[in-house]
Coordinates of C-alpha atoms and ligand atoms in Angstrom, one line a residue:
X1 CA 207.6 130.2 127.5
X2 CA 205.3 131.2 130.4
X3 CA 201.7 131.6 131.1
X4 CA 199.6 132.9 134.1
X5 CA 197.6 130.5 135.6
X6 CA 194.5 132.2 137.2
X7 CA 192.2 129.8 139.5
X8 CA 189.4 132.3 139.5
X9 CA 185.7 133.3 140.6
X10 CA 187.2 135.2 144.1
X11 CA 186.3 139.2 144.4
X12 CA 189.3 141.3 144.3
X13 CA 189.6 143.6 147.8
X14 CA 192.2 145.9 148.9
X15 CA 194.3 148.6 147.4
X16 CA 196.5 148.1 144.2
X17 CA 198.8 151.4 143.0
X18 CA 199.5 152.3 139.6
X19 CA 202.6 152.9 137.8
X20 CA 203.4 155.0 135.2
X21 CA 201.7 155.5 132.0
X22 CA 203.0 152.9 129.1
X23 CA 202.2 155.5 126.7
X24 CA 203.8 158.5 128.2
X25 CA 206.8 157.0 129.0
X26 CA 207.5 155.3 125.5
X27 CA 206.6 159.6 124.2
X28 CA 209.3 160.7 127.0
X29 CA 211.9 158.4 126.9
X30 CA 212.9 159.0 123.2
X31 CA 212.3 163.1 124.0
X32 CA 215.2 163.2 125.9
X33 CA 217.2 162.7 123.0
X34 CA 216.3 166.2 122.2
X35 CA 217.9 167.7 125.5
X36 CA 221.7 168.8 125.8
X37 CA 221.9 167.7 128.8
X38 CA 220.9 164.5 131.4
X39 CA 217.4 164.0 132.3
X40 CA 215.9 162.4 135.1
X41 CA 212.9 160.4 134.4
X42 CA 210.6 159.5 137.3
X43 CA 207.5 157.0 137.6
X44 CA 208.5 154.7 134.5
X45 CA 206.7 151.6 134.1
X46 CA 209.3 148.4 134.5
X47 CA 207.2 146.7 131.4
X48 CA 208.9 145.5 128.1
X49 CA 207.8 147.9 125.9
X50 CA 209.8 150.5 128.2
X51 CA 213.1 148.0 128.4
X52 CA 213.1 148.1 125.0
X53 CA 212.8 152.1 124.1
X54 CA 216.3 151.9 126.9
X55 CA 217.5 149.2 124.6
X56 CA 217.2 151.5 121.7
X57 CA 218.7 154.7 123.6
X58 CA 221.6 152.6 124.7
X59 CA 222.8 151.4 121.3
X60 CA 222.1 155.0 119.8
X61 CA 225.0 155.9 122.4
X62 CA 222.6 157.2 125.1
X63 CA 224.7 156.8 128.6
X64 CA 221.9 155.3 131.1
X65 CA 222.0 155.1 134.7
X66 CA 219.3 153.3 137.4
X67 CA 218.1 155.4 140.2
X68 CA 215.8 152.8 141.4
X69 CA 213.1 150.7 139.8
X70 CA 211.2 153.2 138.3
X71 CA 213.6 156.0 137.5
X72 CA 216.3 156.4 135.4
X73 CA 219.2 159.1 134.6
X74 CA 219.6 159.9 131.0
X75 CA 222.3 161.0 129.2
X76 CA 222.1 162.2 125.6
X77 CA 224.9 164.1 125.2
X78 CA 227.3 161.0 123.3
X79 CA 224.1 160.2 121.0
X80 CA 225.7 159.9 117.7
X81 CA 223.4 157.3 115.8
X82 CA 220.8 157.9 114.1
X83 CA 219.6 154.3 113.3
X84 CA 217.1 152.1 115.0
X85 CA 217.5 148.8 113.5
X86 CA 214.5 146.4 112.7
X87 CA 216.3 143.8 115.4
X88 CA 216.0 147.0 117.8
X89 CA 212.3 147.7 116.8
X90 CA 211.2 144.5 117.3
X91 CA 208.5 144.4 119.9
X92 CA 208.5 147.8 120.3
X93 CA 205.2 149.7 119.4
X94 CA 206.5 153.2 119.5
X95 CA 210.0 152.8 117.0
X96 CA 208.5 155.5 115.1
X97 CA 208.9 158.3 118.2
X98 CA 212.9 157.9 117.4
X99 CA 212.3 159.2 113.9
X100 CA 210.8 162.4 115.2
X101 CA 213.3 162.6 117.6
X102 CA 216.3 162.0 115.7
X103 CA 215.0 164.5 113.2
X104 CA 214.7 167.1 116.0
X105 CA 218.0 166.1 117.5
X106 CA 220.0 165.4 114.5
X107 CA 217.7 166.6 111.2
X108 CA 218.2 163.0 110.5
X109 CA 217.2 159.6 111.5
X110 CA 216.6 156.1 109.8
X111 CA 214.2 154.0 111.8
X112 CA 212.6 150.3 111.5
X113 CA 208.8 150.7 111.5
X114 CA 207.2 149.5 114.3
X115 CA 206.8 145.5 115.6
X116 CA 204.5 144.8 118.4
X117 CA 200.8 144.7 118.7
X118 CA 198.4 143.2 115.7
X119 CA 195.0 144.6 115.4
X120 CA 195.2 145.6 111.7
X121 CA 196.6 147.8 109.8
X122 CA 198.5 150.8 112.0
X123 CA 200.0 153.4 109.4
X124 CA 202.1 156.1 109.9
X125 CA 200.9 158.6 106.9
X126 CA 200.3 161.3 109.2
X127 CA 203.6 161.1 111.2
X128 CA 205.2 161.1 107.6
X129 CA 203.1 164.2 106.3
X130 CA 203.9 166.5 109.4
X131 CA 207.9 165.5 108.7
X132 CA 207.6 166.6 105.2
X133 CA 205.3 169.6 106.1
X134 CA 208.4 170.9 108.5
X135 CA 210.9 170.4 105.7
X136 CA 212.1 166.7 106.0
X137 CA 212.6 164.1 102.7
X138 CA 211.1 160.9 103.7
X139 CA 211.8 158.0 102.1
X140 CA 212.2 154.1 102.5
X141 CA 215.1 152.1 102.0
X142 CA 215.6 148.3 102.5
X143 CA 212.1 148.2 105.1
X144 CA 213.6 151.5 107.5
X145 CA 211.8 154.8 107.2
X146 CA 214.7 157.4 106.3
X147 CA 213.8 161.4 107.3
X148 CA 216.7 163.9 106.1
X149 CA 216.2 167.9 106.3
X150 CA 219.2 170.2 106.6
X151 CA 217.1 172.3 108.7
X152 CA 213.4 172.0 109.6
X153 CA 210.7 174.8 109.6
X154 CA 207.9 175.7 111.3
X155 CA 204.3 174.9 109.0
X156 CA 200.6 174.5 109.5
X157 CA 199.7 170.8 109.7
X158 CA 195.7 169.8 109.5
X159 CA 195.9 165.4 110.6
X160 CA 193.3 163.6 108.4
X161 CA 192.7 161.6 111.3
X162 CA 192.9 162.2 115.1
X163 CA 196.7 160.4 115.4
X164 CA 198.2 160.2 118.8
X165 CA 201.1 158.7 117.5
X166 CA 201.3 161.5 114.6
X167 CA 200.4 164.6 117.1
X168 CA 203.4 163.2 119.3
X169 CA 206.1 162.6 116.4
X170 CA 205.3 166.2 115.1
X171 CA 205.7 167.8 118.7
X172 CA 209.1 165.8 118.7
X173 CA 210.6 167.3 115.3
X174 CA 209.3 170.6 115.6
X175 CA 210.3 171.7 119.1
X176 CA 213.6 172.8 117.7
X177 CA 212.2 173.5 114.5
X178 CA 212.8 177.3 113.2
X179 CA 209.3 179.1 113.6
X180 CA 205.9 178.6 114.4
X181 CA 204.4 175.1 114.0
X182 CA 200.8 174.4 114.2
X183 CA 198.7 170.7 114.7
X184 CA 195.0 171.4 113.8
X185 CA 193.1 168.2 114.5
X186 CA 195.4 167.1 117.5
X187 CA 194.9 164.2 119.7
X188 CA 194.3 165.4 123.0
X189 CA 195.0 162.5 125.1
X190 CA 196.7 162.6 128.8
X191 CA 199.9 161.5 127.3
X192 CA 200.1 164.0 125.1
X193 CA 199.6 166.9 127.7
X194 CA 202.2 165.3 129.8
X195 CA 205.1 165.1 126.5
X196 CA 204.0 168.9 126.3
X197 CA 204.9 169.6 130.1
X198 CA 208.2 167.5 129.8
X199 CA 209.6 169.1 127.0
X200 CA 208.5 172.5 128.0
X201 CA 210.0 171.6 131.5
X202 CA 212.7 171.7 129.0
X203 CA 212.9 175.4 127.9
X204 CA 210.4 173.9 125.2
X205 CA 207.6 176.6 124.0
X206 CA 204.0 174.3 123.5
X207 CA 200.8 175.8 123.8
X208 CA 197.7 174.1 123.2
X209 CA 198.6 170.5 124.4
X210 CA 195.4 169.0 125.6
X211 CA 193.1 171.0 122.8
X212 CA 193.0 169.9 119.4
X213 CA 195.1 172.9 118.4
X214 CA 198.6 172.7 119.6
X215 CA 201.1 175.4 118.8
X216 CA 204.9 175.0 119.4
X217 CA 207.0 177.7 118.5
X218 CA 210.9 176.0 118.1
X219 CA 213.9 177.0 120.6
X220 CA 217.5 176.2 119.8
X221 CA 218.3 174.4 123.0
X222 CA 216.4 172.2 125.4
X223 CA 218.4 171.1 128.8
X224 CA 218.0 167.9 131.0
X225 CA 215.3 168.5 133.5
X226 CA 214.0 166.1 136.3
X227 CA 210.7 164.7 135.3
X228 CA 207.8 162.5 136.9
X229 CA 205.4 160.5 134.5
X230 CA 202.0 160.7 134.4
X231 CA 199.6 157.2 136.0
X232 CA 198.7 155.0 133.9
X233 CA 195.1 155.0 132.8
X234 CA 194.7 152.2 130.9
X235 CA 196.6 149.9 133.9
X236 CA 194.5 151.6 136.2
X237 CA 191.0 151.1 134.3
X238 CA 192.0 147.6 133.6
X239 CA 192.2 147.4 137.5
X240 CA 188.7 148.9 138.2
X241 CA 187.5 146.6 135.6
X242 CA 188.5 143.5 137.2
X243 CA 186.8 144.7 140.6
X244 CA 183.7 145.3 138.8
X245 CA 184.0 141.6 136.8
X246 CA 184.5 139.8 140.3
X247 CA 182.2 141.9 142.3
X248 CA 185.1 143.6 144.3
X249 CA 186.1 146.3 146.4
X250 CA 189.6 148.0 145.4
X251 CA 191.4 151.3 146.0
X252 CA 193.0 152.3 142.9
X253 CA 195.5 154.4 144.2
X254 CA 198.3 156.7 142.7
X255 CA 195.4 157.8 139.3
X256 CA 194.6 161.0 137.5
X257 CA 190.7 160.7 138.3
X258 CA 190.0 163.4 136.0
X259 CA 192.0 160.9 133.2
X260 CA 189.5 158.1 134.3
X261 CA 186.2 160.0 133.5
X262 CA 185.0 158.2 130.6
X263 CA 186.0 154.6 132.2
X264 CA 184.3 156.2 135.6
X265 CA 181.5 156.7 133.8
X266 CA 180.7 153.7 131.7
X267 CA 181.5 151.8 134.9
X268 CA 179.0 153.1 136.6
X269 CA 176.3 152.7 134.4
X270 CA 177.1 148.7 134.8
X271 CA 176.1 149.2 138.0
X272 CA 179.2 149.9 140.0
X273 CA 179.2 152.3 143.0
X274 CA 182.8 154.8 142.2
X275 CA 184.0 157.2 144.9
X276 CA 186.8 159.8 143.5
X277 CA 189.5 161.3 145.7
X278 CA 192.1 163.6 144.9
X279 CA 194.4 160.6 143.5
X280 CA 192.7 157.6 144.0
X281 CA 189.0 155.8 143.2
X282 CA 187.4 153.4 144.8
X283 CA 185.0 150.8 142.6
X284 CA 183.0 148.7 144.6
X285 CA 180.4 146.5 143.0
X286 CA 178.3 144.5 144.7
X287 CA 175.6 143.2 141.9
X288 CA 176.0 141.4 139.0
X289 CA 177.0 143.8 136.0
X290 CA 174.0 145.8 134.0
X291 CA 174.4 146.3 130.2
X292 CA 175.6 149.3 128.7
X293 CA 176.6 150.2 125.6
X294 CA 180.0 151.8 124.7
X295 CA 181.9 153.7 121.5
X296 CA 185.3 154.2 121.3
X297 CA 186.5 157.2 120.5
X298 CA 190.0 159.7 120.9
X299 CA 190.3 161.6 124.2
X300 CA 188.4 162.6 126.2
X301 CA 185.9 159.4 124.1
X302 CA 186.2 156.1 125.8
X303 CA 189.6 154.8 125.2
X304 CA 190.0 152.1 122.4
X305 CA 192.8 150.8 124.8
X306 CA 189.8 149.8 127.6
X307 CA 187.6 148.1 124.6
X308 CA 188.4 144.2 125.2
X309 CA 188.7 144.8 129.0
X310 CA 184.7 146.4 129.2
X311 CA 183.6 143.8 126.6
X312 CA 184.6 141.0 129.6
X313 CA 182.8 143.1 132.0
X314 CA 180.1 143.0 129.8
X315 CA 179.7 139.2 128.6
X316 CA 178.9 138.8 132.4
X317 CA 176.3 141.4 132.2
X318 CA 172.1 140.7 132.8
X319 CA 171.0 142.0 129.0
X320 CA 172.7 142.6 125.6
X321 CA 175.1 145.4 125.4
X322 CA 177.0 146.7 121.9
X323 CA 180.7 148.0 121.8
X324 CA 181.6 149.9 118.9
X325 CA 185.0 150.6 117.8
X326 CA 185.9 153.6 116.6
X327 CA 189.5 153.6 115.8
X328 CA 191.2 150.7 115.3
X329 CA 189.9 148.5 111.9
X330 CA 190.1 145.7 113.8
X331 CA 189.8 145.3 117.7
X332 CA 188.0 142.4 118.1
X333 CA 190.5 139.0 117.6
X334 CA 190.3 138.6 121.6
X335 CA 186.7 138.0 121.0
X336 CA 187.3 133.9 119.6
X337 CA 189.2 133.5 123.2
X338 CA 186.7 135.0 125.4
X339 CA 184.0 132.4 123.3
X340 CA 186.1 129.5 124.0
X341 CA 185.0 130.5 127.8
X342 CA 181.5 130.6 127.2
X343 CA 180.9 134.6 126.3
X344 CA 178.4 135.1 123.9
X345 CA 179.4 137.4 121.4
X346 CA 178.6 138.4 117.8
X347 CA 180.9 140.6 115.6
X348 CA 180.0 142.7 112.6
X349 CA 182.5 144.9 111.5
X350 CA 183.3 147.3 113.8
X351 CA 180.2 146.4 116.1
X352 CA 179.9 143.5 118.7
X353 CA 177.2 142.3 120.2
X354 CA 177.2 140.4 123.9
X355 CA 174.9 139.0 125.0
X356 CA 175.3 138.7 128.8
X357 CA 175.6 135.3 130.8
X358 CA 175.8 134.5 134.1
X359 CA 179.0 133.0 134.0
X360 CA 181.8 131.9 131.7
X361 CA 184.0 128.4 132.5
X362 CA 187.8 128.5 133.0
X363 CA 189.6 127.5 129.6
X364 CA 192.7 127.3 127.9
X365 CA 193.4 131.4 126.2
X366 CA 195.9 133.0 124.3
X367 CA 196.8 137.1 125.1
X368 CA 196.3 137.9 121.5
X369 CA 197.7 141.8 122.0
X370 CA 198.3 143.7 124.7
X371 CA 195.3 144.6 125.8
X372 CA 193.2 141.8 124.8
X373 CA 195.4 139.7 127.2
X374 CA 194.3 141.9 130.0
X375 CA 191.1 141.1 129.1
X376 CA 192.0 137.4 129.4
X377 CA 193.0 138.0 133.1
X378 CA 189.8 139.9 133.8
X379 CA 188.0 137.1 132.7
X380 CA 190.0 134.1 134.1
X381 CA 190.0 136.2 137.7
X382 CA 186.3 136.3 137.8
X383 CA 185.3 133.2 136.6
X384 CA 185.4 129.9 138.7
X385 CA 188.0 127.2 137.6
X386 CA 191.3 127.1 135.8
X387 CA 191.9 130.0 132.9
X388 CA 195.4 129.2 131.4
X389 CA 196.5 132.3 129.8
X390 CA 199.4 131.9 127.1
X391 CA 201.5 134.4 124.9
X392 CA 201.7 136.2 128.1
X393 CA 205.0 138.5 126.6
X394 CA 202.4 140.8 125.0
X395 CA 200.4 141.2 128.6
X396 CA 204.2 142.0 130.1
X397 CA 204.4 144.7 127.7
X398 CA 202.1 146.8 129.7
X399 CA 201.4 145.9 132.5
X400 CA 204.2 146.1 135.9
X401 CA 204.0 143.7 138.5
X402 CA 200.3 142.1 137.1
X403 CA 201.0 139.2 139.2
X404 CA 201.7 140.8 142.1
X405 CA 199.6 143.5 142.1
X406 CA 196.4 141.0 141.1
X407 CA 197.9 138.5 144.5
X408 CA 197.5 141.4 146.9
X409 CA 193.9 141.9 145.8
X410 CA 193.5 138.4 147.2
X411 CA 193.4 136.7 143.6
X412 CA 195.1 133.4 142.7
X413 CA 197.4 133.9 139.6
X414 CA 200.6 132.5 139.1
X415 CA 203.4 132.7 136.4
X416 CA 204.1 129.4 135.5
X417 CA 207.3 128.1 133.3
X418 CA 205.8 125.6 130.2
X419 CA 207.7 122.8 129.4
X420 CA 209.5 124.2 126.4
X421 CA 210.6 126.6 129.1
X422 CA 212.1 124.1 131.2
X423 CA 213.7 122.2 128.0
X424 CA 215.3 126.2 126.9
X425 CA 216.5 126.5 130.8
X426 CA 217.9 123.0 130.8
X427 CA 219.7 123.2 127.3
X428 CA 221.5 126.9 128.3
Ligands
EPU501 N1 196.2 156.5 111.6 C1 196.3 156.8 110.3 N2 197.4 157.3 109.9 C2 198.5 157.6 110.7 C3 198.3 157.3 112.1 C4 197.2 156.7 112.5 O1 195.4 156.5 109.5 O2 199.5 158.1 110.2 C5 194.9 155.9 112.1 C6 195.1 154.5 112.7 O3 195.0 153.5 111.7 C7 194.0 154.4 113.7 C8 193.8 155.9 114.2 O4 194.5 156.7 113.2 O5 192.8 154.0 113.1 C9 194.4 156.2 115.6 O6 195.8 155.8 115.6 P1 196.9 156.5 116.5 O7 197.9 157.1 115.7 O8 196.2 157.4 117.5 O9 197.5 155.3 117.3 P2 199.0 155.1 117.8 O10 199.6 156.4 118.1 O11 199.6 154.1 116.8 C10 198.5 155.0 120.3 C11 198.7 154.0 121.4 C12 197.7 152.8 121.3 C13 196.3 153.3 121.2 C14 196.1 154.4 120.2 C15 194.8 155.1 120.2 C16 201.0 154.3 121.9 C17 202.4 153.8 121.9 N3 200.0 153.6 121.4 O12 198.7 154.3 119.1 O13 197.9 152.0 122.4 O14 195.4 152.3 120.9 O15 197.1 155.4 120.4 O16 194.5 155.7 121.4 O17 200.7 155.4 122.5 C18 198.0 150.1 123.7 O18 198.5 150.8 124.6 O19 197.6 148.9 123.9 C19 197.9 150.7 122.4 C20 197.7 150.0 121.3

């Protein structure tokens, strides 16, 4: 087991650089099943989450080659599975992408829901009711999700609920779909445009992607293309978050500023000064934080993904600020960790309320998703103290190089090996 251990309560200064988006690439990655010939994928994120969807491709019969860190050659051609086990879903949010892409590749696929993050309940009804819209029999047999269609068609699909996950899947099966295929109610975030551009890079034939009506009309073949993925907005709001918490001054460099626009601008009304360049901000704060009060919301709303990490921001704030959630059921379980460091929060439903203070005490924390453990760092960097942060597997999920990139800001975090650690290492 490992764990960061962050002696805190020092601004960050300097420049960190982004990597690619965690949610593109896990979109991408599986797309490539769809081409007839080798792709070349650029800007990938070395996180877990990304490992594992190369895991997956392997063992389907994908031929995979390093370039360097962050880009990979892909061949599909000798794909013939069409089963992602549970063992191979494990810890992998996005399992479900290979049934959309399986269908589209092979009109068939069997695929282990998906493992990873817990913030209630995450069902796939929509991804299930655009397969069965373009023709495919869904069913479920011993916990996999089976999709079977002899040939998919083209159809009209209105989502109940604004899905990224579902808008994505659909885009996946219907590319080569026969005829015109229509998402009404689309989610219209970043990585969505950027599947769009990849597959159409393709030969692919997407309109729409970035509106909440996307059109793709299917073609018979897509062929291998090189492609470069999108920053990461999440990574790089979590960044600017941090400088705001510890009263820094970072470059984010390598961002979409237009992608950061709702982060940009909840930041500022804390109180922090944000300069915007052609790919990189600057967030320098130099006050304590203001309150402010934030709803999450799909693209171009104020990402559910940058919830726990403006929460920190704000239990250091002067005043009481109240974060809404509006689209996970559940989004607040970091909320008991961040209490064990002093915050002051209240929860009611979907609705917490912080009441600022002026400092919170290093403690022991768990990283109890993803995101909630980024939180955790943003909290341990600025506070003064010791903030041990365990379950740190979900943090490496997301987030490349978070050591690294947080010790060139001038913070002092360190991976540490536990004792049980030690005891595996010793007994192997
Ligand atoms: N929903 C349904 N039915 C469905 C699908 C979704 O009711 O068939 C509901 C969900 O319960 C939720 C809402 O719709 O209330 C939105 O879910 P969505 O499908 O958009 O989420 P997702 O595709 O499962 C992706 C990201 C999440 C991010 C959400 C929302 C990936 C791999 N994951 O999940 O990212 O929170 O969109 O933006 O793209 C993260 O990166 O930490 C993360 C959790």
């Amino acid at each position: 087991m490992e764990k960061f251990v962050i002696s805190g309560g020092k601004s960050l200064n300097g420049t960190v650089r982004i990597s690619g988006a965690k949610n593109a690439a896990v979109a991408i990655l599986p797309a490539v099943l769809l081409a007839d010939s080798p792709c070349i994928i650029e800007n990938i994120p070395n996180i877990s989450d990304v490992t594992n969807i190369l895991l997956a491709m392997k063992a389907l019969g994908a031929n995979i080659r390093t370039i360097n860190k962050s880009t990979v050659e892909i061949d599909p051609r000798h794909v013939n599975s069409f089963v992602v086990s549970k063992q191979m879903a494990e810890g992998m949010r996005a399992s479900s992408y290979f049934l959309g892409a399986l269908l589209g590749r092979m009109k068939k696929a069997r695929v282990a829901p998906p493992g990873g993050c817990n913030f209630g309940v995450r069902p796939i009804d929509q991804h299930i009711k655009g397969f069965e819209a373009l023709g495919a029999k869904i069913t479920f047999e011993g916990g996999l999700v089976e999709g079977y269609a002899d040939e998919l068609y083209g159809s009209s699909i209105y989502l109940d609920v604004v899905s990224v996950g579902a808008t994505i899947n659909i885009m996946l099966a219907a590319v080569k779909a026969k005829g015109l295929t229509v998402i009404e109610n689309a989610a219209r975030e970043p990585h969505i445009v950027d599947l769009a551009n990849f597959l159409n890079s393709m030969g692919a034939n997407i309109m729409g992607a970035g509106t909440n009506i996307i059109k793709i009309r299917g073609v018979d073949t897509l062929l291998g293309t090189t492609y470069s993925i999108i920053p990461d907005q999440i990574e790089a709001g979590t960044y600017m978050a941090a400088a705001v918490a510890t009263g820094g001054n970072v470059l984010i460099d390598n961002v979409t500023p237009k992608h950061l626009e709702s982060i940009i601008a909840k930041l500022r009304e804390t109180g922090a000064e944000i300069l915007e360049y052609d790919e990189a901000v600057r967030v320098i704060m130099n006050r304590r934080p203001k309150k402010c009060n934030v709803k999450t919301m799909p693209h171009p709303g104020f990402p559910t993904d940058m919830q726990p990490q403006i929460a920190t921001v704000l239990a250091l704030a002067e005043g009481t600020s109240i974060v809404t959630e509006g689209v996970w059921d559940s989004r607040f379980r970091y909320v008991d960790q961040l209490t064990l460091m002093g915050a002051d929060i209240q929860v009611d439903g979907k609705m917490a309320v912080i009441t600022g203070v002026q400092s919170l005490s290093g403690a022991p924390v768990k990283a109890v998703d993803l995101r909630a453990g980024a939180a955790m760092l943003i909290a341990g960097l600025a506070t003064k103290g010791i903030t041990e942060v365990e379950e740190i597997e979900r943090i490496d999920r997301g987030y490349e190089d978070v050591v690294e990139k947080f010790s060139a800001l001038g913070a002092d975090i360190k991976r540490v090996y536990t004792p049980e650690t030690n005891e595996i290492l010793k007994q192997a």
